[in-house]
Amino acid sequence: MSVDLTLPATSSPAIDPYKDVPDPLLPFALYIHIDLPSEDELSAIENECNSQTEGSAAVERAPQHDLSGQPLRAALTNHLEGLSTRRHDPFYFVAVVDKNWREAGVILVTLDDGSDEDICHIDQMRVPAKEAGLVLVNLQLANVDWDEYKETYGDDQGDDDDDDDDDGDERRGRSEGGEIDEGFSDGASITLPNVGYWIGLYTIPEIDYETVMRALNPAWGPPLPSSELMCRPEGRVPQGSQAEAVAEAVRLHPTRCRNNPYLHRAMFLIVDTPKYEEEGILLVQMKWAEKEADNKDTNLAELSKLGKEAETDTQRLPFLNATTITIFNEIKAGYRPWKHTHKSFLAYAGPNVQYPSAYLAAVDKTFKRRKSGSERFLEKNVQFPLAADGSVVRDPKIAFETVLAQHRGFVHEERFRNTLCSSYFIFCDKELSSSDAKASLALVKVDRDASWSTMECAAGDAYRTLCDLADEKQEWRGVQVMPTG
């Protein structure tokens, strides 16, 4: 049986964060889609791929390299899941899909063929095994680009179908008649999302799956068919208790992973309230023996038992188009911590600040390098009033009162961030840079009776001071703010 070589058209947004990150020259992952007679055969493949790389092991087996009998997209999924480890080159990998690999060659896959600056397109080509390592090194060093090698080795993808017009439909998971091919029991298409996995969605009985799936889907352009929406309907959970909803979902999840092997196995979403737009959606992380979903000797009852015994953790996310799924994907890719424990505060720039984010460099020199979700200061854009001529009113007192008036709304916007200290924030109405750590700005305290007071503080000391104030390790000595008549 030949290996299915169809792949998604793009790897964005999963690969996008790696485009501008300088990396050491990492080796290339090797995946095996055929049954090998021995370990020696695997070593022979590695040696052949590295035969022209002057003794360096440019190509090496991936940690989960044995994908015998699985389609090429399984290697893509494995590769995307391993990106955060930074063990192998993120943009290229090698796949052996023919038993006569010495004659047939190997498949090189790129997650960005360089044809589009904004979107990373996936492509593949077949090359002789002995040349694979050298080709990849040259691509990595930008000595030769992908298109040049495609011209050299041709555009043979190893497909048996000679009808070029059918290839696009196959990649999109459509049948010859144009209808969606629902490849899995949850209705998911045979074509995976760009990130390489589906996201399980569990809801209480009264929730309409389709409405939630479409509201969450991070897609632009024409509406997608239901089978291509990233969240997949996996089961109903009891209403009324978060603990009961989680317990039922984790019981179901291993069996759902058996039905759809490309469902994300360690995380999923639960709509456990009818007011999910206001109260948010639950993100669940579970630790279980995930590989048992692929073990045909493990029956459904045993899978359910594994779910019941799984370790779980939860957090509530905002229910917003693109935002919810982006947070999920960032956690999966390692760009966002599952949870962080340090305090965070809101930050506002006044109308006299030309570059609103620049002053944060004086407050937190490393704020640009902090992972999403681990920020110390959350910058918010205030809508300041306009004068009759359309210009922004720059009066400091009016600007400050505008911030005060909008603060409550921004606190509500960040209501799912459990480390937010909403009683304090910083306000800066002058240009600052990273060298201005000793310059002063305003710390603001919001009292329970809705009164306000301010205290001057050096920018570089703001975070430590605010933390001490929140922990009551330091006494607040602010000046009461009197509103304009």
CSV table of C-alpha atoms in Angstrom, one decimal, residues 147-461:
chain,number,residue,atom,x,y,z
A,147,ASP,CA,12.3,26.7,-6.2
A,148,GLU,CA,15.8,26.1,-7.6
A,149,TYR,CA,15.9,22.6,-6.1
A,150,LYS,CA,12.4,22.0,-7.4
A,151,GLU,CA,13.6,22.8,-10.9
A,152,THR,CA,16.5,20.4,-10.4
A,153,TYR,CA,14.6,17.4,-9.0
A,154,GLY,CA,11.2,18.1,-10.6
A,155,ASP,CA,7.8,18.3,-9.1
A,156,ASP,CA,7.1,14.6,-8.6
A,157,GLN,CA,5.1,14.2,-5.4
A,158,GLY,CA,4.8,10.4,-5.8
A,159,ASP,CA,1.1,10.5,-6.6
A,160,ASP,CA,-0.4,7.8,-8.8
A,161,ASP,CA,-3.2,10.0,-9.9
A,162,ASP,CA,-2.4,11.7,-13.2
A,163,ASP,CA,-5.4,14.0,-13.1
A,164,ASP,CA,-3.9,17.3,-11.9
A,165,ASP,CA,-7.3,18.9,-11.6
A,166,ASP,CA,-8.2,16.5,-8.7
A,167,ASP,CA,-5.2,17.4,-6.6
A,168,GLY,CA,-6.7,20.6,-5.2
A,169,ASP,CA,-9.9,18.8,-4.2
A,170,GLU,CA,-7.9,16.1,-2.5
A,171,ARG,CA,-5.8,18.5,-0.5
A,172,ARG,CA,-9.0,20.3,0.7
A,173,GLY,CA,-10.6,17.0,1.6
A,174,ARG,CA,-13.3,17.2,-1.0
A,175,SER,CA,-14.7,14.4,-3.1
A,176,GLU,CA,-14.9,14.4,-6.9
A,177,GLY,CA,-18.5,15.8,-6.6
A,178,GLY,CA,-17.3,18.7,-4.6
A,179,GLU,CA,-18.9,17.5,-1.3
A,180,ILE,CA,-17.0,17.5,1.9
A,181,ASP,CA,-15.4,14.2,2.8
A,182,GLU,CA,-16.2,13.8,6.5
A,183,GLY,CA,-13.2,11.6,7.4
A,184,PHE,CA,-13.9,11.1,11.1
A,185,SER,CA,-16.9,10.3,13.3
A,186,ASP,CA,-17.0,13.9,14.7
A,187,GLY,CA,-17.5,15.2,11.2
A,188,ALA,CA,-13.9,16.5,10.7
A,189,SER,CA,-12.5,16.6,7.2
A,190,ILE,CA,-9.6,14.4,6.2
A,191,THR,CA,-7.7,17.6,5.7
A,192,LEU,CA,-6.2,18.8,9.0
A,193,PRO,CA,-6.2,22.5,10.1
A,194,ASN,CA,-2.9,24.4,9.5
A,195,VAL,CA,-1.7,23.7,13.0
A,196,GLY,CA,-1.9,19.9,12.4
A,197,TYR,CA,-4.6,19.0,14.9
A,198,TRP,CA,-8.3,19.4,15.8
A,199,ILE,CA,-9.6,20.8,19.1
A,200,GLY,CA,-12.2,18.9,21.1
A,201,LEU,CA,-15.3,20.8,22.1
A,202,TYR,CA,-17.6,19.5,24.9
A,203,THR,CA,-20.8,21.4,25.8
A,204,ILE,CA,-23.8,21.3,28.1
A,205,PRO,CA,-26.9,20.0,26.4
A,206,GLU,CA,-28.6,23.3,25.5
A,207,ILE,CA,-25.7,24.7,23.5
A,208,ASP,CA,-25.7,24.6,19.7
A,209,TYR,CA,-22.4,23.1,18.5
A,210,GLU,CA,-22.4,24.8,15.2
A,211,THR,CA,-22.9,28.3,16.7
A,212,VAL,CA,-20.0,27.9,19.1
A,213,MET,CA,-17.7,26.2,16.5
A,214,ARG,CA,-18.2,29.1,14.0
A,215,ALA,CA,-17.9,31.8,16.6
A,216,LEU,CA,-14.5,30.4,17.8
A,217,ASN,CA,-13.1,29.5,14.4
A,218,PRO,CA,-10.0,31.8,13.6
A,219,ALA,CA,-10.8,32.1,9.9
A,220,TRP,CA,-11.2,35.0,7.4
A,221,GLY,CA,-12.8,35.0,4.0
A,222,PRO,CA,-15.8,32.9,3.0
A,223,PRO,CA,-17.5,30.7,5.6
A,224,LEU,CA,-15.9,27.3,5.9
A,225,PRO,CA,-18.0,24.1,5.7
A,226,SER,CA,-18.7,22.6,9.1
A,227,SER,CA,-16.2,19.8,8.6
A,228,GLU,CA,-13.3,22.2,8.3
A,229,LEU,CA,-14.0,24.2,11.5
A,230,MET,CA,-11.2,23.7,14.0
A,231,CYS,CA,-13.2,22.8,17.0
A,232,ARG,CA,-15.0,19.5,16.8
A,233,PRO,CA,-18.2,18.4,18.7
A,234,GLU,CA,-17.1,15.6,20.9
A,235,GLY,CA,-19.8,15.2,23.6
A,236,ARG,CA,-22.3,16.6,26.1
A,237,VAL,CA,-21.4,17.2,29.7
A,238,PRO,CA,-23.7,17.8,32.7
A,239,GLN,CA,-24.8,21.4,33.6
A,240,GLY,CA,-24.5,23.0,37.0
A,241,SER,CA,-21.1,21.9,38.3
A,242,GLN,CA,-17.8,22.7,36.7
A,243,ALA,CA,-16.3,19.6,38.4
A,244,GLU,CA,-18.9,17.3,37.0
A,245,ALA,CA,-18.5,18.8,33.5
A,246,VAL,CA,-14.8,18.3,33.6
A,247,ALA,CA,-15.1,14.7,35.0
A,248,GLU,CA,-17.4,13.7,32.1
A,249,ALA,CA,-15.3,15.3,29.4
A,250,VAL,CA,-12.0,13.7,30.6
A,251,ARG,CA,-13.8,10.3,30.7
A,252,LEU,CA,-15.0,10.8,27.1
A,253,HIS,CA,-11.8,12.4,25.7
A,254,PRO,CA,-9.6,9.3,25.3
A,255,THR,CA,-12.3,7.5,23.3
A,256,ARG,CA,-12.9,10.5,21.1
A,257,CYS,CA,-9.1,10.5,20.4
A,258,ARG,CA,-9.5,6.9,19.3
A,259,ASN,CA,-12.2,8.0,16.8
A,260,ASN,CA,-10.3,11.0,15.6
A,261,PRO,CA,-6.5,10.4,15.9
A,262,TYR,CA,-5.7,14.0,15.1
A,263,LEU,CA,-7.7,15.4,17.9
A,264,HIS,CA,-5.5,17.2,20.4
A,265,ARG,CA,-5.0,14.8,23.2
A,266,ALA,CA,-3.8,16.9,26.1
A,267,MET,CA,-6.1,19.9,25.9
A,268,PHE,CA,-9.7,20.6,25.0
A,269,LEU,CA,-12.5,23.1,25.6
A,270,ILE,CA,-15.8,22.9,27.5
A,271,VAL,CA,-18.8,25.3,27.3
A,272,ASP,CA,-20.2,24.7,30.8
A,273,THR,CA,-22.5,27.7,31.0
A,274,PRO,CA,-25.3,29.1,28.8
A,275,LYS,CA,-23.7,32.6,29.4
A,276,TYR,CA,-20.4,31.6,27.8
A,277,GLU,CA,-20.0,34.9,26.0
A,278,GLU,CA,-19.8,36.7,29.4
A,279,GLU,CA,-18.6,34.0,31.7
A,280,GLY,CA,-16.0,32.5,29.3
A,281,ILE,CA,-15.1,29.0,28.1
A,282,LEU,CA,-13.2,26.3,30.1
A,283,LEU,CA,-9.8,25.1,28.9
A,284,VAL,CA,-8.9,21.7,30.3
A,285,GLN,CA,-5.4,20.1,30.4
A,286,MET,CA,-5.2,16.4,31.1
A,287,LYS,CA,-2.3,14.1,31.6
A,288,TRP,CA,-2.9,10.5,30.5
A,289,ALA,CA,-1.3,7.6,28.5
A,290,GLU,CA,-2.1,9.3,25.2
A,291,LYS,CA,-0.5,6.5,23.1
A,292,GLU,CA,-3.2,4.1,24.3
A,293,ALA,CA,-5.6,5.8,21.9
A,294,ASP,CA,-3.6,4.2,19.1
A,295,ASN,CA,-3.3,0.8,20.8
A,296,LYS,CA,-6.0,-1.5,19.3
A,297,ASP,CA,-5.6,-3.9,22.2
A,298,THR,CA,-6.9,-1.1,24.6
A,299,ASN,CA,-10.7,-1.3,24.5
A,300,LEU,CA,-13.1,1.7,24.9
A,301,ALA,CA,-13.8,0.8,28.6
A,302,GLU,CA,-10.1,0.9,29.3
A,303,LEU,CA,-9.7,4.2,27.5
A,304,SER,CA,-12.6,5.7,29.6
A,305,LYS,CA,-10.8,4.4,32.7
A,306,LEU,CA,-7.6,6.2,31.7
A,307,GLY,CA,-9.6,9.4,31.3
A,308,LYS,CA,-11.2,9.0,34.8
A,309,GLU,CA,-7.7,8.6,36.3
A,310,ALA,CA,-6.1,11.5,34.4
A,311,GLU,CA,-4.6,14.4,36.2
A,312,THR,CA,-6.4,17.6,35.2
A,313,ASP,CA,-6.0,21.3,35.4
A,314,THR,CA,-8.3,24.1,34.2
A,315,GLN,CA,-8.5,27.7,33.4
A,316,ARG,CA,-11.2,30.0,32.1
A,317,LEU,CA,-10.6,31.8,28.8
A,318,PRO,CA,-12.5,34.7,27.1
A,319,PHE,CA,-14.9,33.5,24.5
A,320,LEU,CA,-13.8,35.5,21.5
A,321,ASN,CA,-13.3,34.8,17.8
A,322,ALA,CA,-9.7,33.9,17.1
A,323,THR,CA,-8.6,34.9,20.6
A,324,THR,CA,-9.7,31.7,22.4
A,325,ILE,CA,-8.1,29.4,19.8
A,326,THR,CA,-4.9,31.6,19.6
A,327,ILE,CA,-4.4,31.2,23.3
A,328,PHE,CA,-4.9,27.4,22.9
A,329,ASN,CA,-2.4,27.2,20.1
A,330,GLU,CA,0.2,29.4,21.9
A,331,ILE,CA,0.0,27.2,25.0
A,332,LYS,CA,0.4,24.1,22.7
A,333,ALA,CA,3.4,25.7,20.9
A,334,GLY,CA,5.1,26.8,24.1
A,335,TYR,CA,4.8,30.5,23.4
A,336,ARG,CA,2.5,31.0,26.4
A,337,PRO,CA,2.7,29.4,29.8
A,338,TRP,CA,-0.2,27.2,31.0
A,339,LYS,CA,-0.5,29.6,33.9
A,340,HIS,CA,1.7,32.2,35.5
A,341,THR,CA,1.8,33.3,39.1
A,342,HIS,CA,3.3,36.8,39.1
A,343,LYS,CA,1.1,39.8,39.4
A,344,SER,CA,0.0,41.9,36.5
A,345,PHE,CA,-1.2,45.5,36.2
A,346,LEU,CA,-2.9,47.7,33.7
A,347,ALA,CA,-0.9,50.4,32.0
A,348,TYR,CA,-2.1,53.6,30.3
A,349,ALA,CA,-0.4,56.2,28.2
A,350,GLY,CA,-1.7,59.7,28.0
A,351,PRO,CA,-2.4,61.7,24.8
A,352,ASN,CA,1.0,63.4,24.9
A,353,VAL,CA,2.8,60.1,24.4
A,354,GLN,CA,3.5,59.6,20.7
A,355,TYR,CA,4.6,56.0,21.0
A,356,PRO,CA,2.4,54.4,23.6
A,357,SER,CA,4.4,51.2,24.1
A,358,ALA,CA,7.8,52.9,24.3
A,359,TYR,CA,7.4,54.1,27.9
A,360,LEU,CA,7.0,50.4,29.0
A,361,ALA,CA,10.6,49.9,28.2
A,362,ALA,CA,11.4,52.2,31.1
A,363,VAL,CA,9.0,50.3,33.4
A,364,ASP,CA,10.0,46.8,32.3
A,365,LYS,CA,13.1,46.5,30.2
A,366,THR,CA,12.2,42.9,29.1
A,367,PHE,CA,8.5,43.5,28.3
A,368,LYS,CA,9.0,42.9,24.5
A,369,ARG,CA,10.6,39.5,25.2
A,370,ARG,CA,7.9,38.3,27.6
A,371,LYS,CA,5.7,35.5,26.4
A,372,SER,CA,2.1,36.1,25.7
A,373,GLY,CA,0.1,35.6,28.9
A,374,SER,CA,3.1,36.4,31.2
A,375,GLU,CA,3.2,40.2,30.9
A,376,ARG,CA,3.7,42.3,34.0
A,377,PHE,CA,2.0,45.3,32.4
A,378,LEU,CA,-1.0,45.1,30.1
A,379,GLU,CA,-1.1,48.2,27.9
A,380,LYS,CA,-4.5,49.5,27.0
A,381,ASN,CA,-5.5,52.0,24.4
A,382,VAL,CA,-7.7,54.8,25.9
A,383,GLN,CA,-10.1,56.8,23.6
A,384,PHE,CA,-9.4,60.4,24.5
A,385,PRO,CA,-11.9,63.2,23.8
A,386,LEU,CA,-11.6,65.3,20.6
A,387,ALA,CA,-11.6,69.1,20.4
A,388,ALA,CA,-13.9,70.9,17.9
A,389,ASP,CA,-11.2,70.8,15.2
A,390,GLY,CA,-10.9,67.1,15.5
A,391,SER,CA,-7.6,67.1,17.4
A,392,VAL,CA,-7.1,65.1,20.6
A,393,VAL,CA,-7.6,67.1,23.8
A,394,ARG,CA,-4.2,67.0,25.5
A,395,ASP,CA,-5.1,68.6,28.8
A,396,PRO,CA,-3.4,66.4,31.5
A,397,LYS,CA,-6.3,66.5,34.0
A,398,ILE,CA,-8.9,65.7,31.3
A,399,ALA,CA,-6.7,62.9,30.0
A,400,PHE,CA,-6.3,61.4,33.5
A,401,GLU,CA,-10.0,61.5,34.2
A,402,THR,CA,-10.7,59.8,30.8
A,403,VAL,CA,-8.4,57.0,31.9
A,404,LEU,CA,-10.2,56.7,35.2
A,405,ALA,CA,-13.6,56.6,33.4
A,406,GLN,CA,-12.5,53.8,31.1
A,407,HIS,CA,-10.5,51.7,33.7
A,408,ARG,CA,-13.5,49.7,34.9
A,409,GLY,CA,-14.2,48.6,31.3
A,410,PHE,CA,-10.6,47.4,30.8
A,411,VAL,CA,-10.7,45.5,34.1
A,412,HIS,CA,-13.8,43.7,32.9
A,413,GLU,CA,-12.0,42.9,29.6
A,414,GLU,CA,-9.2,41.2,31.5
A,415,ARG,CA,-11.6,39.5,34.0
A,416,PHE,CA,-10.2,36.0,33.2
A,417,ARG,CA,-6.6,37.0,34.1
A,418,ASN,CA,-6.6,35.8,37.7
A,419,THR,CA,-3.3,37.5,38.5
A,420,LEU,CA,-4.5,41.0,37.6
A,421,CYS,CA,-4.4,43.5,40.5
A,422,SER,CA,-7.2,45.7,39.4
A,423,SER,CA,-6.9,48.1,42.3
A,424,TYR,CA,-3.7,49.7,40.9
A,425,PHE,CA,-2.4,50.8,37.5
A,426,ILE,CA,0.2,53.1,36.0
A,427,PHE,CA,-0.3,56.2,34.0
A,428,CYS,CA,2.3,58.0,31.9
A,429,ASP,CA,1.8,61.2,29.9
A,430,LYS,CA,5.3,61.9,28.7
A,431,GLU,CA,7.8,60.3,26.4
A,432,LEU,CA,10.0,57.7,28.1
A,433,SER,CA,12.5,55.1,26.8
A,434,SER,CA,14.5,52.2,28.3
A,435,SER,CA,17.1,54.7,29.6
A,436,ASP,CA,14.6,56.6,31.6
A,437,ALA,CA,14.1,54.1,34.5
A,438,LYS,CA,14.6,56.9,37.0
A,439,ALA,CA,12.0,59.2,35.5
A,440,SER,CA,8.7,59.5,37.4
A,441,LEU,CA,5.3,58.3,36.4
A,442,ALA,CA,2.0,58.0,38.3
A,443,LEU,CA,0.8,55.0,40.3
A,444,VAL,CA,-2.9,55.1,40.7
A,445,LYS,CA,-5.0,53.3,43.4
A,446,VAL,CA,-8.7,52.6,42.9
A,447,ASP,CA,-10.5,52.4,46.2
A,448,ARG,CA,-13.7,50.4,46.8
A,449,ASP,CA,-15.8,53.6,47.1
A,450,ALA,CA,-14.7,54.5,43.6
A,451,SER,CA,-12.4,57.2,44.8
A,452,TRP,CA,-8.9,57.6,43.3
A,453,SER,CA,-5.5,58.6,44.5
A,454,THR,CA,-2.1,58.9,42.9
A,455,MET,CA,1.5,58.5,43.9
A,456,GLU,CA,4.7,59.4,42.0
A,457,CYS,CA,7.2,56.6,41.5
A,458,ALA,CA,10.4,56.0,39.4
A,459,ALA,CA,9.5,54.1,36.3
A,460,GLY,CA,12.1,51.4,37.0
A,461,ASP,CA,10.7,50.8,40.5
